[in-house]
Amino acid sequence: MSDGNGAVPILQVENLKKYYPVRGGVMGRKIGDVRAVDGVSFSVREGETMGLVGESGCGKSTLARALLRLEDPTDGTVLFEGNDIATASKQDLFQLRRDLQIIFQDPYSSLNPRMTVGEIVREPLLVHGVGSKEEQVRKVRDLLETVGLSGDVIERYPHEFSGGQRQRVGIARALALEPKLVVADEPVSALDVSVQSQVLNLMMRLQKERGLTYIFVSHDLSVVEHVSDTLAIMYLGRIVEHGPVDAIYGRPAHPYTRALLEAVPVPDPKQRRVSVPLEGEAPSPVSPPAGCPFHPRCPFAIEACKAAVPALEPVGAKVVDGQAEHFAACIRQGEI
Ligand code: ADP
Ligand code: MG
């Protein structure tokens, strides 16, 4: 965590979209789109962690992949230190990739079972031609020790390790090229609760030591609370609230955020807010509801909520460097 005020954004995302075609009929014609990410904008400052939170299926992993151009976005820009990842050429992307890494949710399927741990961690160094063979092997041992594994494990295979240890291997691999930005897609969701905090602590320590910027994806608000500086709350392909963690916890402005917070215990019962139960499932991103995507589940919805998608508007009066910090996309924010 850093106070971050005044730090420059390392990543600036504008109106990012990722649609998947829906095909139907005997001809397999395109009959619609899955709007997995539907016009997302945010920025992350260097050295900070942005938590990206929302229910399963809201588009978090698609956004993570589109940010790193593991899939081509449908529209929008992703400026990393001023370079647009979304439209970069293959060669430029190859260079940019050194600075941008991802840690996946499932440490079982994300590590190649036929490669040794040493080969897995070394692969990015080989691909990018970093150092001699001896230097690479030394670096791999260092990395494994950095993540809390003995350097002696290089000859072993992923199946010989527990989930937490495998995730440590995934982290070591992600760090091999000394990236600046790491997108961690639910990095602890597949782990036992008892090892979750160990891996979280490791990630926090590495951030401090290496000045890393993180985008930390989770479906669970309580997991990201302690690691994040800012939060982006995602619903049906859009960000519905964005701002500093304290502001969002202290004064959640979007009913959906309030519903997510209901599930997180509040120590002081007097601090409890009007309850927003989260009922049913999120609608399909193939045919999202008109207007505010949350209105069918929202206890505060009025007719006007069905009319237009609300824009992210500043919440409250707090400004830093002449800019508002906390935004919510709800026409009723302030009244509810
Ligand atoms: P999350 O990570 O928040 O659970 P995802 O990004 O995985 O959400 O998925 C968002 C939406 O996009 C879901 O409706 C999902 O079914 C759809 N989706 C994801 N990947 C694809 C794909 N390759 N083709 C079609 N639809 C997809
Ligand atoms: Mg996901």
Coordinates of N, CA and C and ligand atoms in Angstrom, one line a residue, residues 60-61 105 185-186 217, ligand 2:
K60 N -14.5 -10.2 -15.4 CA -13.2 -9.9 -14.8 C -12.1 -10.6 -15.5
S61 N -12.2 -11.9 -15.8 CA -11.1 -12.6 -16.5 C -10.9 -12.1 -17.9
Q105 N -5.7 -18.1 -11.8 CA -6.4 -18.6 -10.7 C -6.0 -20.0 -10.3
D185 N -5.3 -12.9 -11.5 CA -6.7 -13.3 -11.7 C -7.1 -14.3 -10.7
E186 N -7.7 -13.9 -9.6 CA -8.1 -14.7 -8.5 C -7.0 -15.6 -8.0
V217 N -7.6 -9.4 -9.1 CA -9.0 -9.8 -9.4 C -9.5 -10.7 -8.3
Ligands
MG2 MG -12.7 -15.2 -13.9

